[in-house]
CSV table of C-alpha atoms in Angstrom, one decimal:
chain,number,residue,atom,x,y,z
Q,1,LYS,CA,9.6,-1.3,2.3
Q,2,MET,CA,8.7,-4.7,0.8
Q,3,LYS,CA,11.3,-7.2,-0.1
Q,4,LYS,CA,12.5,-6.5,-3.6
Q,5,ILE,CA,11.6,-9.0,-6.4
Q,6,LYS,CA,14.8,-10.1,-8.3
Q,7,MET,CA,14.2,-11.2,-11.9
Q,8,ASP,CA,16.5,-12.2,-14.6
Q,9,ILE,CA,15.9,-10.1,-17.7
Q,10,ASP,CA,16.6,-11.6,-21.2
Q,11,PRO,CA,19.2,-9.8,-23.3
Q,12,ASP,CA,16.6,-8.6,-25.8
Q,13,LYS,CA,14.4,-7.1,-23.1
Q,14,GLU,CA,17.3,-5.5,-21.4
Q,15,ALA,CA,18.4,-3.8,-24.6
Q,16,ARG,CA,14.9,-2.6,-25.1
Q,17,LEU,CA,14.7,-1.1,-21.5
Q,18,ASP,CA,18.2,0.5,-22.2
Q,19,ALA,CA,16.9,2.1,-25.3
Q,20,PHE,CA,13.6,3.3,-23.6
Q,21,GLN,CA,15.6,4.9,-20.8
Q,22,LYS,CA,18.1,6.6,-23.1
Q,23,ARG,CA,15.1,8.0,-25.2
Q,24,TYR,CA,12.8,9.1,-22.5
Q,25,GLU,CA,14.9,9.7,-19.4
Q,26,ARG,CA,15.4,13.5,-20.1
Q,27,PHE,CA,11.7,13.9,-20.9
Q,28,PHE,CA,10.6,12.4,-17.6
Q,29,GLN,CA,13.2,14.5,-15.7
Q,30,LYS,CA,11.6,17.6,-17.3
Q,31,THR,CA,8.1,16.3,-16.6
Q,32,LEU,CA,9.0,15.8,-12.9
Q,33,LEU,CA,10.2,19.4,-12.8
Q,34,ALA,CA,7.0,20.5,-14.3
Q,35,MET,CA,4.9,18.5,-11.9
Q,36,LEU,CA,6.6,20.0,-8.8
Q,37,ALA,CA,7.2,23.6,-10.2
Q,38,GLY,CA,6.0,26.2,-7.7
Q,39,LEU,CA,5.0,23.4,-5.3
Q,40,VAL,CA,8.4,22.6,-3.7
Q,41,PRO,CA,11.6,24.5,-3.7
Q,42,ARG,CA,13.9,23.5,-6.5
Q,43,ARG,CA,16.5,22.2,-4.1
Q,44,ASN,CA,14.0,19.8,-2.8
Q,45,ILE,CA,13.0,18.2,-6.0
Q,46,PRO,CA,14.1,14.6,-5.9
Q,47,ASP,CA,16.4,12.8,-8.2
Q,48,LEU,CA,14.9,10.4,-10.7
Q,49,VAL,CA,16.4,7.0,-10.8
Q,50,PHE,CA,15.5,4.3,-13.4
Q,51,THR,CA,16.2,0.6,-12.7
Q,52,LYS,CA,15.6,-2.7,-14.5
Q,53,GLU,CA,13.6,-4.1,-11.6
Q,54,ARG,CA,9.9,-3.8,-10.9
Q,55,ASP,CA,10.0,-1.7,-7.7
Q,56,CYS,CA,8.7,1.8,-7.9
Q,57,TYR,CA,8.9,4.0,-4.8
Q,58,THR,CA,9.9,7.4,-3.4
Q,59,ASP,CA,11.6,8.4,0.0
Q,60,HIS,CA,11.5,12.2,-0.9
Q,61,GLU,CA,15.2,12.2,-1.8
Q,62,LYS,CA,14.7,10.2,-5.0
Q,63,ILE,CA,12.0,8.7,-7.1
Q,64,VAL,CA,12.9,5.2,-8.2
Q,65,LEU,CA,11.1,3.9,-11.4
Q,66,GLY,CA,11.4,0.2,-12.2
Q,67,LEU,CA,11.1,-0.4,-15.9
Q,68,ASP,CA,10.6,-4.2,-15.8
Q,69,GLN,CA,6.9,-4.1,-15.8
Q,70,PRO,CA,4.9,-7.3,-16.9
Q,71,ASP,CA,1.9,-5.4,-18.3
Q,72,CYS,CA,4.1,-3.2,-20.5
Q,73,GLU,CA,5.1,-5.1,-23.7
Q,74,THR,CA,5.5,-2.0,-25.9
Q,75,ASP,CA,7.3,1.3,-25.4
Q,76,ALA,CA,3.9,3.0,-25.5
Q,77,GLU,CA,2.6,0.9,-22.6
Q,78,LEU,CA,5.8,1.4,-20.6
Q,79,TYR,CA,5.7,5.2,-21.3
Q,80,ALA,CA,2.1,5.5,-20.0
Q,81,PHE,CA,3.0,3.3,-16.9
Q,82,ILE,CA,6.0,5.5,-16.0
Q,83,TYR,CA,3.9,8.6,-16.4
Q,84,TYR,CA,1.2,7.1,-14.1
Q,85,VAL,CA,3.8,6.0,-11.5
Q,86,LEU,CA,5.7,9.4,-11.7
Q,87,GLY,CA,2.4,11.2,-10.9
Q,88,HIS,CA,1.7,8.7,-8.0
Q,89,GLU,CA,5.1,9.3,-6.4
Q,90,VAL,CA,4.9,13.1,-6.9
Q,91,GLN,CA,1.7,13.1,-5.0
Q,92,HIS,CA,3.3,11.1,-2.2
Q,93,ILE,CA,5.8,13.9,-1.9
Q,94,LEU,CA,3.1,16.6,-1.9
Q,95,SER,CA,0.5,14.9,0.3
Q,96,THR,CA,2.1,12.2,2.5
Q,97,THR,CA,3.9,13.9,5.4
Q,98,GLN,CA,6.3,12.5,8.0
Q,99,LYS,CA,4.5,12.9,11.3
Q,100,PRO,CA,1.1,11.5,10.3
Q,101,TRP,CA,3.0,8.6,8.3
Q,102,VAL,CA,5.1,7.7,11.3
Q,103,TYR,CA,2.0,8.0,13.6
Q,104,GLY,CA,0.0,5.6,11.6
Q,105,ILE,CA,2.7,2.9,11.5
Q,106,THR,CA,4.0,3.2,15.0
Q,107,THR,CA,0.6,3.4,16.5
Q,108,GLY,CA,-0.5,0.3,14.5
Q,109,ILE,CA,2.6,-1.6,15.7
Q,110,LYS,CA,1.8,-0.6,19.4
Q,111,HIS,CA,-1.8,-1.9,19.0
Q,112,VAL,CA,-0.6,-5.2,17.6
Q,113,VAL,CA,1.9,-5.6,20.4
Q,114,ASP,CA,-0.9,-4.8,22.9
Q,115,ALA,CA,-3.0,-7.5,21.5
Q,116,PHE,CA,-0.2,-10.0,22.4
Q,117,ARG,CA,0.2,-8.4,25.9
Q,118,LYS,CA,-3.5,-8.8,26.5
Q,119,LEU,CA,-3.4,-12.3,25.2
Q,120,TYR,CA,-0.7,-13.3,27.7
Q,121,GLY,CA,-2.0,-11.1,30.7
Q,122,TYR,CA,0.6,-8.3,30.7
Q,123,PRO,CA,-0.4,-4.8,31.8
Q,124,LEU,CA,-1.0,-2.5,28.9
Q,125,THR,CA,1.3,0.3,30.0
Q,126,PRO,CA,2.3,2.9,27.4
Q,127,ILE,CA,5.1,2.1,25.1
Q,128,VAL,CA,7.2,4.9,23.6
Q,129,GLY,CA,9.8,4.3,20.9
Q,130,GLU,CA,10.9,1.4,18.8
Q,131,ALA,CA,13.5,0.3,21.3
Q,132,ASN,CA,11.0,0.0,24.0
Q,133,ILE,CA,8.6,-2.0,21.7
Q,134,ARG,CA,11.3,-4.4,20.9
Q,135,ALA,CA,12.1,-4.7,24.6
Q,136,VAL,CA,8.5,-5.6,25.5
Q,137,LEU,CA,8.4,-8.3,22.7
Q,138,ALA,CA,11.7,-9.6,24.0
Q,139,LYS,CA,10.4,-9.8,27.5
Q,140,MET,CA,7.3,-11.8,26.5
Q,141,SER,CA,9.5,-14.1,24.4
Q,142,LYS,CA,11.9,-14.6,27.4
Q,143,ASP,CA,9.0,-15.5,29.5
Q,144,GLY,CA,8.2,-18.4,27.2
Q,145,HIS,CA,5.4,-16.8,25.1
Q,146,LEU,CA,5.2,-17.0,21.3
Q,147,VAL,CA,5.4,-13.4,19.8
Q,148,PRO,CA,6.2,-12.2,16.3
Q,149,SER,CA,9.3,-10.1,15.5
Q,150,TYR,CA,9.1,-6.4,15.5
Q,151,ASP,CA,9.9,-6.5,11.8
Q,152,ALA,CA,7.0,-8.7,10.9
Q,153,ILE,CA,4.5,-6.5,12.7
Q,154,ALA,CA,6.0,-3.4,11.2
Q,155,GLU,CA,5.8,-4.9,7.7
Q,156,PHE,CA,2.1,-5.7,8.2
Q,157,CYS,CA,1.4,-2.1,9.5
Q,158,HIS,CA,3.5,-0.5,6.7
Q,159,TYR,CA,1.5,-2.5,4.1
Q,160,ILE,CA,-1.9,-1.3,5.4
Q,161,CYS,CA,-0.8,2.4,5.7
Q,162,ASN,CA,0.8,2.4,2.3
Q,163,ALA,CA,-2.0,0.7,0.5
Q,164,VAL,CA,-4.7,3.0,1.9
Q,165,GLU,CA,-2.6,6.2,1.5
Q,166,ASP,CA,-2.0,5.1,-2.1
Q,167,GLY,CA,-5.7,5.1,-2.8
Q,168,ARG,CA,-6.1,8.5,-1.1
Q,169,ILE,CA,-3.3,10.3,-3.1
Q,170,GLU,CA,-4.5,8.8,-6.4
Q,171,ARG,CA,-7.9,10.0,-5.8
Q,172,HIS,CA,-6.7,13.4,-4.9
Q,173,ARG,CA,-4.4,13.7,-8.0
Q,174,SER,CA,-7.3,12.5,-10.3
Q,175,GLY,CA,-9.5,15.1,-8.9
Q,176,MET,CA,-6.9,17.9,-9.5
Q,177,TYR,CA,-5.8,16.6,-13.0
Q,178,PRO,CA,-8.8,14.6,-14.6
Q,179,GLY,CA,-6.5,13.3,-17.3
Q,180,TYR,CA,-4.4,11.5,-14.7
Q,181,GLY,CA,-7.5,9.5,-13.7
Q,182,ARG,CA,-7.4,7.8,-17.0
Q,183,TYR,CA,-3.9,6.4,-16.2
Q,184,VAL,CA,-5.3,5.3,-12.8
Q,185,ARG,CA,-8.2,3.4,-14.4
Q,186,LEU,CA,-6.0,1.8,-16.9
Q,187,PHE,CA,-3.3,0.4,-14.6
Q,188,ARG,CA,-5.3,-0.3,-11.6
Q,189,GLY,CA,-7.8,-2.0,-13.8
Q,190,LYS,CA,-5.0,-4.3,-15.2
Q,191,MET,CA,-3.7,-4.9,-11.6
Q,192,TRP,CA,-7.4,-5.8,-10.4
Q,193,MET,CA,-7.9,-8.2,-13.4
Q,194,ARG,CA,-4.6,-10.0,-12.6
Q,195,ASN,CA,-5.8,-10.5,-8.9
Q,196,ILE,CA,-8.0,-13.6,-9.2
Q,197,GLU,CA,-9.3,-15.0,-5.9
Q,198,GLU,CA,-9.1,-18.6,-5.4
Q,199,PRO,CA,-12.5,-20.4,-5.3
Q,200,LEU,CA,-13.7,-21.0,-1.7
Q,201,GLU,CA,-15.4,-24.4,-2.5
Q,202,GLY,CA,-17.2,-24.4,0.8
Q,203,ALA,CA,-14.0,-24.7,2.9
Q,204,VAL,CA,-13.5,-22.8,6.1
Q,205,LEU,CA,-10.6,-20.4,5.7
Q,206,ASN,CA,-7.7,-20.9,8.1
Q,207,PRO,CA,-6.2,-17.8,9.9
Q,208,GLU,CA,-3.5,-17.3,7.3
Q,209,GLU,CA,-6.0,-17.4,4.5
Q,210,ARG,CA,-8.2,-14.9,6.2
Q,211,LEU,CA,-5.4,-12.6,6.9
Q,212,GLY,CA,-4.4,-12.7,3.2
Q,213,LEU,CA,-8.0,-12.0,2.2
Q,214,TYR,CA,-8.3,-9.0,4.5
Q,215,CYS,CA,-5.0,-7.5,3.3
Q,216,ASN,CA,-6.0,-8.0,-0.4
Q,217,GLU,CA,-9.3,-6.3,0.2
Q,218,VAL,CA,-7.7,-3.4,1.8
Q,219,LEU,CA,-5.6,-2.8,-1.2
Q,220,SER,CA,-8.3,-3.5,-3.8
Q,221,LEU,CA,-10.9,-1.3,-2.0
Q,222,ALA,CA,-8.5,1.6,-1.5
Q,223,THR,CA,-6.8,1.7,-5.0
Q,224,CYS,CA,-9.5,0.2,-7.3
Q,225,HIS,CA,-12.6,1.2,-5.2
Q,226,VAL,CA,-14.1,-2.2,-5.7
Q,227,TYR,CA,-13.8,-5.6,-3.9
Q,228,GLY,CA,-11.3,-8.1,-5.1
Q,229,LYS,CA,-12.1,-10.0,-8.2
Q,230,ASP,CA,-14.5,-12.9,-7.5
Q,231,PHE,CA,-14.9,-11.8,-3.8
Q,232,TRP,CA,-18.7,-11.7,-4.1
Q,233,THR,CA,-18.7,-15.1,-5.8
Q,234,ASN,CA,-16.6,-16.6,-3.1
Q,235,TYR,CA,-17.5,-14.9,0.1
Q,236,CYS,CA,-21.0,-13.3,-0.2
Q,237,ASP,CA,-22.5,-15.7,2.4
Q,238,GLU,CA,-19.4,-16.1,4.5
Q,239,PRO,CA,-18.6,-14.5,8.0
Q,240,GLU,CA,-15.5,-12.9,6.4
Q,241,LEU,CA,-17.9,-10.5,4.6
Q,242,ILE,CA,-18.9,-8.9,7.9
Q,243,THR,CA,-15.1,-8.1,8.7
Q,244,VAL,CA,-14.5,-6.9,5.1
Q,245,ASP,CA,-17.5,-4.6,5.3
Q,246,LYS,CA,-16.1,-3.1,8.5
Q,247,ILE,CA,-12.7,-2.6,6.9
Q,248,ARG,CA,-14.5,-1.0,3.8
Q,249,ARG,CA,-16.1,1.7,6.0
Q,250,HIS,CA,-12.7,2.8,7.3
Q,251,VAL,CA,-11.0,2.6,3.9
Q,252,THR,CA,-13.8,4.8,2.6
Q,253,LYS,CA,-13.2,7.4,5.2
Q,254,ALA,CA,-9.4,7.2,4.7
Q,255,VAL,CA,-9.5,7.5,0.9
Q,256,TYR,CA,-11.8,10.6,1.3
Q,257,SER,CA,-9.7,12.3,3.9
Q,258,ARG,CA,-8.4,15.7,3.2
Q,259,LYS,CA,-5.2,15.2,5.2
Q,260,CYS,CA,-2.6,12.4,5.8
Q,261,LYS,CA,-3.3,12.4,9.6
Q,262,GLN,CA,-7.0,11.7,9.1
Q,263,CYS,CA,-6.1,8.9,6.7
Q,264,MET,CA,-3.5,7.3,9.2
Q,265,SER,CA,-6.1,7.4,11.9
Q,266,GLU,CA,-8.4,5.3,9.8
Q,267,CYS,CA,-5.5,3.0,8.9
Q,268,VAL,CA,-5.0,2.3,12.7
Q,269,GLU,CA,-8.7,1.4,12.9
Q,270,ILE,CA,-8.2,-1.0,10.0
Q,271,ILE,CA,-5.2,-2.5,11.7
Q,272,ASP,CA,-7.2,-3.1,14.9
Q,273,ILE,CA,-9.9,-4.9,12.9
Q,274,ILE,CA,-7.4,-7.2,11.3
Q,275,THR,CA,-5.1,-7.7,14.4
Q,276,PRO,CA,-7.2,-10.6,16.0
Q,277,THR,CA,-6.6,-12.5,12.6
Q,278,PHE,CA,-3.0,-11.5,12.6
Q,279,VAL,CA,-2.6,-13.0,16.1
Q,280,GLU,CA,-4.4,-16.2,15.1
Q,281,ALA,CA,-2.3,-16.5,12.1
Q,282,PHE,CA,1.0,-16.2,14.1
Q,283,ILE,CA,-0.2,-18.6,16.8
Q,284,SER,CA,-1.0,-21.2,14.1
Q,285,ASN,CA,2.3,-20.7,12.3
Q,286,PRO,CA,5.7,-21.8,13.5
Q,287,MET,CA,7.6,-18.8,15.0
Q,288,ASN,CA,10.6,-19.1,12.6
Q,289,GLN,CA,8.4,-19.2,9.5
Q,290,PHE,CA,6.0,-16.2,10.3
Q,291,MET,CA,8.2,-13.4,9.0
Q,292,GLN,CA,8.7,-15.4,5.8
Q,293,PHE,CA,4.9,-15.9,5.6
Q,294,ILE,CA,4.1,-12.3,6.0
Q,295,GLN,CA,6.6,-11.3,3.3
Q,296,ASP,CA,5.4,-13.9,0.8
Q,297,MET,CA,1.8,-13.1,1.4
Q,298,LEU,CA,2.2,-9.4,1.0
Q,299,SER,CA,4.6,-9.8,-2.0
Q,300,GLN,CA,2.0,-12.0,-3.8
Q,301,ILE,CA,-0.6,-9.3,-3.3
Q,302,LEU,CA,1.7,-6.6,-4.5
Q,303,ASN,CA,2.8,-8.7,-7.4
Q,304,ALA,CA,-0.9,-8.6,-8.6
Q,305,HIS,CA,-1.5,-5.0,-7.7
Q,306,GLY,CA,1.9,-3.4,-8.7
Q,307,GLU,CA,4.9,-2.4,-6.7
Q,308,GLU,CA,4.4,1.4,-6.1
Q,309,GLY,CA,5.4,2.2,-2.6
Q,310,PHE,CA,6.4,4.9,-0.1
Q,311,ALA,CA,9.4,4.4,2.1
Q,312,GLU,CA,10.9,7.0,4.5
Q,313,THR,CA,9.7,10.5,4.6
Q,314,LYS,CA,10.7,14.0,5.6
Q,315,GLU,CA,8.5,16.8,6.7
Q,316,SER,CA,6.9,19.0,4.1
Q,317,LYS,CA,3.9,21.3,3.7
Q,318,GLU,CA,1.0,19.1,2.9
Q,319,GLN,CA,-1.1,19.6,-0.1
Q,320,GLU,CA,-4.7,18.9,1.2
Q,321,ALA,CA,-7.1,16.7,-0.8
Q,322,ASN,CA,-10.5,17.8,-1.8
Q,323,GLY,CA,-12.7,15.6,0.4
Q,324,ASN,CA,-15.7,16.1,-1.9
Q,325,GLY,CA,-13.9,15.5,-5.3
Q,326,LYS,CA,-14.9,12.6,-7.6
Q,327,ASN,CA,-12.9,9.5,-7.6
Q,328,PRO,CA,-11.2,8.2,-10.8
Q,329,PHE,CA,-13.6,5.3,-11.2
Q,330,GLY,CA,-17.0,6.9,-11.0
Q,331,ALA,CA,-19.7,4.9,-9.2
Q,332,THR,CA,-17.8,2.1,-7.2
Q,333,GLN,CA,-18.4,-0.3,-4.3
Q,334,LEU,CA,-16.4,1.8,-2.1
Q,335,GLY,CA,-19.2,4.1,-1.1
Q,336,THR,CA,-18.7,7.6,0.5
Q,337,PRO,CA,-18.3,8.5,4.1
Q,338,GLU,CA,-21.7,10.3,4.1
Q,339,VAL,CA,-23.5,7.1,3.0
Q,340,ASP,CA,-21.8,5.0,5.6
Q,341,GLU,CA,-22.5,7.5,8.5
Q,342,ASP,CA,-26.2,7.5,7.4
Q,343,GLY,CA,-26.3,3.7,7.5
């Protein structure tokens, strides 16, 4: 889970958020029950928790809804946002299952560690379990090699898996409930408009900038079904476009996946594409600053796109997506798996 963003709330705003929660909390609790009625046992319906922060996420035991949202200046806007996020987190509970989720993140972590083992000439023997992965990193560090922390690698892999799975579940829910697609278009559109790319001005991107670009495009393509704002203006003739197009093909397959396992397999492919840049970014960044760089970079992207997230999971029966359903944005730059396979 990403580092929480702490913000001071002025007294007037805090009073408004308190009044909003008092007025609508019971309504959204009933809405949650209605969304999950007949789909999960009553005893497994999560608690609903309101906070005065921005973070919104679920761990299956609870759904946390942060009321301090910068795009919501009125109660009507905040009401619509909470309804959107509640549907998003409910779909995580229905469609994002533990084994595939853990597979995506842990396999991605192993592949990043393997890139460093290959770089330093270590044998690529199988690694099983977090403790063994940490031990491999510790051995390379003890031998005098620069390696990132396990937590930095895990944060990167979690970000990729969460960003892409967010796009898949929102597309699935929009196909099941067309009215929900209006909320997706509204808030993802606002997030996309906030996400302004810096002009390239003919400069060659350094590894950190390329890593930020690729991570941003993963989230934009998966959740908004278009490239990041000003991407074509800045990068249409640049080598980064080739890499982003490779990423796009796997994002497309992931978002159109019927099952979480298929989506996570594509996430691993995306991690593999970005890993060389991750390695370059680490090598060019002092070791004690890299974790902070990863956190700051991903937080900056998530600030623009929103803070919905998925933390830990527990096993549940997965609700399969309709692989042929329409996406909530109509014709987009994401494409379809069939078009990509046909070239």
